[in-house]
mmCIF file of C-alpha atoms in Angstrom:
data_model
loop_
_atom_site.group_PDB
_atom_site.id
_atom_site.type_symbol
_atom_site.label_atom_id
_atom_site.label_comp_id
_atom_site.label_asym_id
_atom_site.label_seq_id
_atom_site.Cartn_x
_atom_site.Cartn_y
_atom_site.Cartn_z
ATOM 1 C CA UNK A 1 22.830 -182.622 72.633
ATOM 2 C CA UNK A 2 24.630 -179.261 73.340
ATOM 3 C CA UNK A 3 22.598 -176.097 73.460
ATOM 4 C CA UNK A 4 24.853 -172.945 72.195
ATOM 5 C CA UNK A 5 24.890 -169.939 74.460
ATOM 6 C CA UNK A 6 23.247 -167.881 71.129
ATOM 7 C CA UNK A 7 20.688 -170.005 71.179
ATOM 8 C CA UNK A 8 19.536 -169.364 74.104
ATOM 9 C CA UNK A 9 19.961 -165.578 74.821
ATOM 10 C CA UNK A 10 17.867 -165.699 71.107
ATOM 11 C CA UNK A 11 15.102 -167.267 73.184
ATOM 12 C CA UNK A 12 14.760 -164.964 75.714
ATOM 13 C CA UNK A 13 15.711 -162.185 73.928
ATOM 14 C CA UNK A 14 11.897 -163.031 71.769
ATOM 15 C CA UNK A 15 10.504 -164.269 75.028
ATOM 16 C CA UNK A 16 10.978 -160.716 76.445
ATOM 17 C CA UNK A 17 10.298 -159.228 73.363
ATOM 18 C CA UNK A 18 6.556 -160.831 73.202
ATOM 19 C CA UNK A 19 6.236 -160.384 77.175
ATOM 20 C CA UNK A 20 6.737 -157.021 76.705
ATOM 21 C CA UNK A 21 3.923 -156.849 73.868
ATOM 22 C CA UNK A 22 1.629 -159.270 75.243
ATOM 23 C CA UNK A 23 1.578 -157.557 78.862
ATOM 24 C CA UNK A 24 -0.403 -154.409 78.275
ATOM 25 C CA UNK A 25 -3.045 -157.210 76.451
ATOM 26 C CA UNK A 26 -3.478 -159.439 79.467
ATOM 27 C CA UNK A 27 -3.526 -156.005 81.996
ATOM 28 C CA UNK A 28 -6.396 -154.614 79.660
ATOM 29 C CA UNK A 29 -8.813 -157.749 80.134
ATOM 30 C CA UNK A 30 -7.712 -158.048 83.939
ATOM 31 C CA UNK A 31 -8.527 -154.359 84.517
ATOM 32 C CA UNK A 32 -11.942 -154.845 82.860
ATOM 33 C CA UNK A 33 -13.117 -156.899 85.404
ATOM 34 C CA UNK A 34 -12.254 -154.715 88.269
ATOM 35 C CA UNK A 35 -14.589 -152.927 90.344
ATOM 36 C CA UNK A 36 -14.831 -149.692 89.154
ATOM 37 C CA UNK A 37 -12.076 -146.813 90.433
ATOM 38 C CA UNK A 38 -9.751 -150.633 91.617
ATOM 39 C CA UNK A 39 -7.378 -149.611 88.601
ATOM 40 C CA UNK A 40 -6.911 -146.017 89.163
ATOM 41 C CA UNK A 41 -5.230 -146.433 92.857
ATOM 42 C CA UNK A 42 -1.583 -146.610 92.556
ATOM 43 C CA UNK A 43 0.406 -148.860 92.055
ATOM 44 C CA UNK A 44 -1.791 -149.903 89.579
ATOM 45 C CA UNK A 45 -2.512 -153.666 91.086
ATOM 46 C CA UNK A 46 -1.954 -156.102 87.968
ATOM 47 C CA UNK A 47 -5.167 -158.611 89.142
ATOM 48 C CA UNK A 48 -9.208 -157.383 90.463
ATOM 49 C CA UNK A 49 -9.239 -158.516 94.161
ATOM 50 C CA UNK A 50 -12.872 -159.399 93.043
ATOM 51 C CA UNK A 51 -13.734 -160.606 89.957
ATOM 52 C CA UNK A 52 -16.613 -159.012 87.726
ATOM 53 C CA UNK A 53 -18.723 -158.721 84.678
ATOM 54 C CA UNK A 54 -20.879 -155.308 85.851
ATOM 55 C CA UNK A 55 -19.059 -153.438 83.481
ATOM 56 C CA UNK A 56 -19.405 -155.802 80.531
ATOM 57 C CA UNK A 57 -23.528 -156.039 81.641
ATOM 58 C CA UNK A 58 -23.670 -152.289 81.770
ATOM 59 C CA UNK A 59 -21.781 -151.933 78.197
ATOM 60 C CA UNK A 60 -24.251 -154.556 76.597
ATOM 61 C CA UNK A 61 -27.592 -153.874 78.795
ATOM 62 C CA UNK A 62 -27.535 -149.630 79.180
ATOM 63 C CA UNK A 63 -24.844 -148.258 76.659
ATOM 64 C CA UNK A 64 -26.265 -149.934 73.412
ATOM 65 C CA UNK A 65 -22.843 -151.929 73.107
ATOM 66 C CA UNK A 66 -24.399 -155.091 71.024
ATOM 67 C CA UNK A 67 -25.945 -152.503 68.686
ATOM 68 C CA UNK A 68 -22.369 -151.417 68.064
ATOM 69 C CA UNK A 69 -21.070 -154.812 67.434
ATOM 70 C CA UNK A 70 -23.825 -156.153 65.337
ATOM 71 C CA UNK A 71 -23.064 -152.621 63.398
ATOM 72 C CA UNK A 72 -19.238 -153.636 62.732
ATOM 73 C CA UNK A 73 -19.575 -157.112 62.760
ATOM 74 C CA UNK A 74 -21.904 -156.699 59.595
ATOM 75 C CA UNK A 75 -19.989 -154.054 58.093
ATOM 76 C CA UNK A 76 -17.008 -155.674 58.009
ATOM 77 C CA UNK A 77 -18.224 -158.877 56.914
ATOM 78 C CA UNK A 78 -19.718 -157.021 53.634
ATOM 79 C CA UNK A 79 -16.781 -155.143 53.153
ATOM 80 C CA UNK A 80 -15.048 -158.391 52.988
ATOM 81 C CA UNK A 81 -16.897 -159.822 50.238
ATOM 82 C CA UNK A 82 -17.410 -156.621 48.379
ATOM 83 C CA UNK A 83 -13.350 -156.528 48.123
ATOM 84 C CA UNK A 84 -12.228 -159.760 47.460
ATOM 85 C CA UNK A 85 -15.737 -159.274 44.307
ATOM 86 C CA UNK A 86 -13.895 -156.584 42.973
ATOM 87 C CA UNK A 87 -10.190 -157.115 43.838
ATOM 88 C CA UNK A 88 -9.760 -160.595 42.814
ATOM 89 C CA UNK A 89 -11.221 -161.423 39.316
ATOM 90 C CA UNK A 90 -9.263 -157.631 38.732
ATOM 91 C CA UNK A 91 -6.162 -158.939 40.137
ATOM 92 C CA UNK A 92 -5.811 -162.017 38.019
ATOM 93 C CA UNK A 93 -6.538 -160.204 34.757
ATOM 94 C CA UNK A 94 -4.040 -158.193 35.429
ATOM 95 C CA UNK A 95 -1.528 -161.294 35.772
ATOM 96 C CA UNK A 96 -2.964 -163.529 33.008
ATOM 97 C CA UNK A 97 -5.456 -162.000 30.678
ATOM 98 C CA UNK A 98 -3.719 -159.393 27.690
ATOM 99 C CA UNK A 99 -5.329 -156.645 27.116
ATOM 100 C CA UNK A 100 -3.884 -152.683 25.361
ATOM 101 C CA UNK A 101 -2.817 -150.486 28.234
ATOM 102 C CA UNK A 102 -2.595 -153.200 30.652
ATOM 103 C CA UNK A 103 0.901 -152.499 31.694
ATOM 104 C CA UNK A 104 0.158 -149.035 31.803
ATOM 105 C CA UNK A 105 -3.020 -149.164 33.912
ATOM 106 C CA UNK A 106 -1.340 -151.121 36.264
ATOM 107 C CA UNK A 107 1.766 -148.775 36.918
ATOM 108 C CA UNK A 108 -0.513 -145.736 37.103
ATOM 109 C CA UNK A 109 -2.456 -147.570 39.749
ATOM 110 C CA UNK A 110 0.355 -148.332 42.015
ATOM 111 C CA UNK A 111 1.981 -144.692 41.463
ATOM 112 C CA UNK A 112 -1.384 -143.428 42.998
ATOM 113 C CA UNK A 113 -0.293 -145.136 46.507
ATOM 114 C CA UNK A 114 1.870 -143.312 46.917
ATOM 115 C CA UNK A 115 -0.945 -140.563 47.812
ATOM 116 C CA UNK A 116 -2.484 -140.728 50.835
ATOM 117 C CA UNK A 117 -5.940 -142.256 51.241
ATOM 118 C CA UNK A 118 -7.164 -139.307 53.554
ATOM 119 C CA UNK A 119 -7.135 -136.681 50.296
ATOM 120 C CA UNK A 120 -9.591 -138.316 49.072
ATOM 121 C CA UNK A 121 -12.051 -138.288 52.078
ATOM 122 C CA UNK A 122 -13.492 -134.683 50.949
ATOM 123 C CA UNK A 123 -13.997 -135.671 47.974
ATOM 124 C CA UNK A 124 -15.432 -139.010 48.444
ATOM 125 C CA UNK A 125 -18.070 -137.539 50.937
ATOM 126 C CA UNK A 126 -19.166 -135.240 48.692
ATOM 127 C CA UNK A 127 -19.946 -137.729 45.960
ATOM 128 C CA UNK A 128 -21.822 -139.834 48.268
ATOM 129 C CA UNK A 129 -23.482 -136.234 49.477
ATOM 130 C CA UNK A 130 -24.544 -135.688 46.485
ATOM 131 C CA UNK A 131 -25.750 -139.349 45.787
ATOM 132 C CA UNK A 132 -27.774 -139.692 49.156
ATOM 133 C CA UNK A 133 -24.915 -141.827 51.166
ATOM 134 C CA UNK A 134 -24.659 -139.770 53.604
ATOM 135 C CA UNK A 135 -25.021 -141.894 57.219
ATOM 136 C CA UNK A 136 -25.619 -145.456 55.412
ATOM 137 C CA UNK A 137 -23.589 -148.447 55.402
ATOM 138 C CA UNK A 138 -23.680 -148.509 51.558
ATOM 139 C CA UNK A 139 -21.705 -144.761 52.054
ATOM 140 C CA UNK A 140 -19.187 -146.557 54.836
ATOM 141 C CA UNK A 141 -18.618 -149.403 52.454
ATOM 142 C CA UNK A 142 -17.441 -147.440 49.739
ATOM 143 C CA UNK A 143 -13.540 -147.097 50.440
ATOM 144 C CA UNK A 144 -13.366 -151.335 51.251
ATOM 145 C CA UNK A 145 -15.071 -151.656 47.487
ATOM 146 C CA UNK A 146 -11.664 -152.148 45.855
ATOM 147 C CA UNK A 147 -7.884 -150.933 46.508
ATOM 148 C CA UNK A 148 -5.086 -151.028 44.915
ATOM 149 C CA UNK A 149 -3.283 -152.501 47.484
ATOM 150 C CA UNK A 150 -5.302 -155.470 47.255
ATOM 151 C CA UNK A 151 -5.081 -155.580 43.219
ATOM 152 C CA UNK A 152 -1.231 -155.665 43.771
ATOM 153 C CA UNK A 153 -1.582 -158.193 46.150
ATOM 154 C CA UNK A 154 -3.571 -160.775 43.600
ATOM 155 C CA UNK A 155 -1.657 -159.787 41.031
ATOM 156 C CA UNK A 156 1.461 -160.774 42.157
ATOM 157 C CA UNK A 157 0.368 -164.140 43.930
ATOM 158 C CA UNK A 158 -1.374 -164.766 40.347
ATOM 159 C CA UNK A 159 1.914 -164.094 38.728
ATOM 160 C CA UNK A 160 3.206 -167.832 40.180
ATOM 161 C CA UNK A 161 0.563 -170.128 38.123
ATOM 162 C CA UNK A 162 1.875 -171.596 35.867
ATOM 163 C CA UNK A 163 0.025 -170.382 31.634
ATOM 164 C CA UNK A 164 0.370 -174.409 30.857
ATOM 165 C CA UNK A 165 -2.269 -174.635 33.611
ATOM 166 C CA UNK A 166 -4.143 -172.201 31.635
ATOM 167 C CA UNK A 167 -3.375 -172.770 28.121
ATOM 168 C CA UNK A 168 -4.547 -176.712 29.715
ATOM 169 C CA UNK A 169 -7.946 -175.749 30.776
ATOM 170 C CA UNK A 170 -8.131 -173.541 27.722
ATOM 171 C CA UNK A 171 -7.655 -176.469 25.165
ATOM 172 C CA UNK A 172 -10.140 -179.092 27.234
ATOM 173 C CA UNK A 173 -12.780 -175.895 26.286
ATOM 174 C CA UNK A 174 -13.136 -174.409 29.255
ATOM 175 C CA UNK A 175 -14.543 -171.333 29.484
ATOM 176 C CA UNK A 176 -12.651 -168.161 30.660
ATOM 177 C CA UNK A 177 -15.404 -167.894 33.924
ATOM 178 C CA UNK A 178 -14.647 -171.841 34.539
ATOM 179 C CA UNK A 179 -10.970 -171.449 35.002
ATOM 180 C CA UNK A 180 -11.097 -168.903 37.183
ATOM 181 C CA UNK A 181 -13.806 -170.725 39.231
ATOM 182 C CA UNK A 182 -12.630 -173.880 38.691
ATOM 183 C CA UNK A 183 -8.436 -173.340 38.231
ATOM 184 C CA UNK A 184 -7.575 -169.966 40.032
ATOM 185 C CA UNK A 185 -9.335 -169.087 42.935
ATOM 186 C CA UNK A 186 -8.485 -172.648 44.589
ATOM 187 C CA UNK A 187 -5.600 -172.069 43.756
ATOM 188 C CA UNK A 188 -5.714 -168.245 45.058
ATOM 189 C CA UNK A 189 -6.754 -169.704 48.437
ATOM 190 C CA UNK A 190 -4.113 -168.395 50.405
ATOM 191 C CA UNK A 191 -4.102 -164.598 48.882
ATOM 192 C CA UNK A 192 -7.786 -164.593 49.323
ATOM 193 C CA UNK A 193 -7.682 -165.323 52.772
ATOM 194 C CA UNK A 194 -4.720 -163.045 53.761
ATOM 195 C CA UNK A 195 -6.453 -159.913 52.068
ATOM 196 C CA UNK A 196 -10.103 -160.916 53.514
ATOM 197 C CA UNK A 197 -7.790 -160.788 56.660
ATOM 198 C CA UNK A 198 -6.550 -157.644 55.855
ATOM 199 C CA UNK A 199 -10.051 -155.548 54.179
ATOM 200 C CA UNK A 200 -12.139 -157.532 57.463
ATOM 201 C CA UNK A 201 -9.356 -155.941 59.961
ATOM 202 C CA UNK A 202 -8.959 -152.442 58.221
ATOM 203 C CA UNK A 203 -13.005 -152.448 58.305
ATOM 204 C CA UNK A 204 -13.404 -153.081 62.168
ATOM 205 C CA UNK A 205 -10.779 -151.410 63.368
ATOM 206 C CA UNK A 206 -11.392 -148.388 61.005
ATOM 207 C CA UNK A 207 -12.339 -144.864 62.912
ATOM 208 C CA UNK A 208 -11.966 -142.245 60.612
ATOM 209 C CA UNK A 209 -14.198 -143.237 57.872
ATOM 210 C CA UNK A 210 -17.619 -144.088 60.235
ATOM 211 C CA UNK A 211 -16.872 -141.352 62.159
ATOM 212 C CA UNK A 212 -17.363 -138.594 59.552
ATOM 213 C CA UNK A 213 -19.668 -141.052 57.030
ATOM 214 C CA UNK A 214 -22.208 -141.745 60.075
ATOM 215 C CA UNK A 215 -23.923 -139.268 61.659
ATOM 216 C CA UNK A 216 -26.272 -141.211 63.184
ATOM 217 C CA UNK A 217 -25.893 -143.181 66.896
ATOM 218 C CA UNK A 218 -27.739 -146.533 66.157
ATOM 219 C CA UNK A 219 -25.227 -146.795 62.983
ATOM 220 C CA UNK A 220 -22.026 -146.287 65.087
ATOM 221 C CA UNK A 221 -19.154 -148.159 64.511
ATOM 222 C CA UNK A 222 -17.227 -150.031 68.101
ATOM 223 C CA UNK A 223 -14.168 -147.720 67.385
ATOM 224 C CA UNK A 224 -16.998 -144.842 66.777
ATOM 225 C CA UNK A 225 -19.152 -145.941 70.122
ATOM 226 C CA UNK A 226 -16.429 -146.588 71.925
ATOM 227 C CA UNK A 227 -14.606 -143.048 71.796
ATOM 228 C CA UNK A 228 -18.044 -141.277 72.286
ATOM 229 C CA UNK A 229 -18.400 -143.245 75.223
ATOM 230 C CA UNK A 230 -14.564 -142.079 76.154
ATOM 231 C CA UNK A 231 -15.892 -138.722 75.913
ATOM 232 C CA UNK A 232 -18.925 -139.748 78.717
ATOM 233 C CA UNK A 233 -17.345 -142.186 80.903
ATOM 234 C CA UNK A 234 -13.695 -140.702 81.175
ATOM 235 C CA UNK A 235 -13.042 -141.263 84.229
ATOM 236 C CA UNK A 236 -13.930 -144.741 84.515
ATOM 237 C CA UNK A 237 -10.740 -146.758 83.190
ATOM 238 C CA UNK A 238 -12.673 -150.428 83.630
ATOM 239 C CA UNK A 239 -15.043 -149.952 81.850
ATOM 240 C CA UNK A 240 -13.463 -147.991 78.681
ATOM 241 C CA UNK A 241 -10.996 -151.671 79.173
ATOM 242 C CA UNK A 242 -13.976 -153.794 79.012
ATOM 243 C CA UNK A 243 -15.090 -151.876 75.422
ATOM 244 C CA UNK A 244 -11.259 -152.140 74.266
ATOM 245 C CA UNK A 245 -11.187 -155.942 74.872
ATOM 246 C CA UNK A 246 -14.925 -155.962 73.208
ATOM 247 C CA UNK A 247 -12.934 -154.328 70.254
ATOM 248 C CA UNK A 248 -10.296 -156.620 69.902
ATOM 249 C CA UNK A 249 -11.115 -159.704 71.310
ATOM 250 C CA UNK A 250 -13.346 -161.176 68.138
ATOM 251 C CA UNK A 251 -10.272 -160.120 65.480
ATOM 252 C CA UNK A 252 -8.118 -161.572 67.685
ATOM 253 C CA UNK A 253 -9.700 -164.459 67.449
ATOM 254 C CA UNK A 254 -9.883 -164.756 63.798
ATOM 255 C CA UNK A 255 -6.361 -164.164 62.818
ATOM 256 C CA UNK A 256 -5.065 -166.293 65.469
ATOM 257 C CA UNK A 257 -7.674 -168.734 63.716
ATOM 258 C CA UNK A 258 -6.628 -168.232 60.127
ATOM 259 C CA UNK A 259 -3.002 -167.093 60.899
ATOM 260 C CA UNK A 260 -1.670 -170.058 58.991
ATOM 261 C CA UNK A 261 -3.066 -169.095 55.580
ATOM 262 C CA UNK A 262 -2.079 -165.357 56.083
ATOM 263 C CA UNK A 263 1.434 -166.210 56.471
ATOM 264 C CA UNK A 264 1.448 -168.391 53.151
ATOM 265 C CA UNK A 265 -0.061 -165.758 51.965
ATOM 266 C CA UNK A 266 2.416 -163.576 52.531
ATOM 267 C CA UNK A 267 4.877 -165.692 51.782
ATOM 268 C CA UNK A 268 3.724 -167.413 48.220
ATOM 269 C CA UNK A 269 3.779 -165.725 45.918
ATOM 270 C CA UNK A 270 6.625 -162.831 46.045
ATOM 271 C CA UNK A 271 9.531 -164.912 44.562
ATOM 272 C CA UNK A 272 7.872 -164.043 41.337
ATOM 273 C CA UNK A 273 6.571 -160.828 39.719
#
């Protein structure tokens, strides 16, 4: 079987691009195990002379990184649950249920996507302040309860559900709640996982909103805590890299574990709409 030169060149190009993307991540992990000051030498070493876990111990024992890790995990998990709980039923309703003004309302919501999210930051902060939700986890979760993009994503996927299948369930005497629970949810599994990944990763990596709404240091999430730590240890490159590894590793593992559902969710439902 002959191998075409174009295929070889294409594979080499893909491998080169993958190497360029992965190299900074690999070097970040390597630096996190170096002794203090070793990464500042020139040229920067690729591997540590002596592997050490000192920076990870300092982060968890001295800097309280475990607390920030738990804050990020709890907020990202709750944000995902709330977003799915509100967005999935709404997306299905816009796709398959008929009510007055459905299409017009959906068009208005899609039009709002062009408005930058940062514009609503100040009004939302003032609203939360008036009800006493500033510096609370509830206030940090409010922007993630529902999103227009998530609604659009679920609706486009739900359009691919055959109407005949829903009508057959209604003829058999199933209520709308039973249809949604037993027929729609299993069918929407790929897009539910995809949306859950989007929300979890977005909440985990969010820096601006937690920085604004969480004023108590004990409530900080990982990105905010890492930024505050960098001001105190600006010269300690190795510790910052260890903090970056702690921030990146959980979501990277989660994405790799669920990537097949993510790909299915992004590709399926894109034909009809």
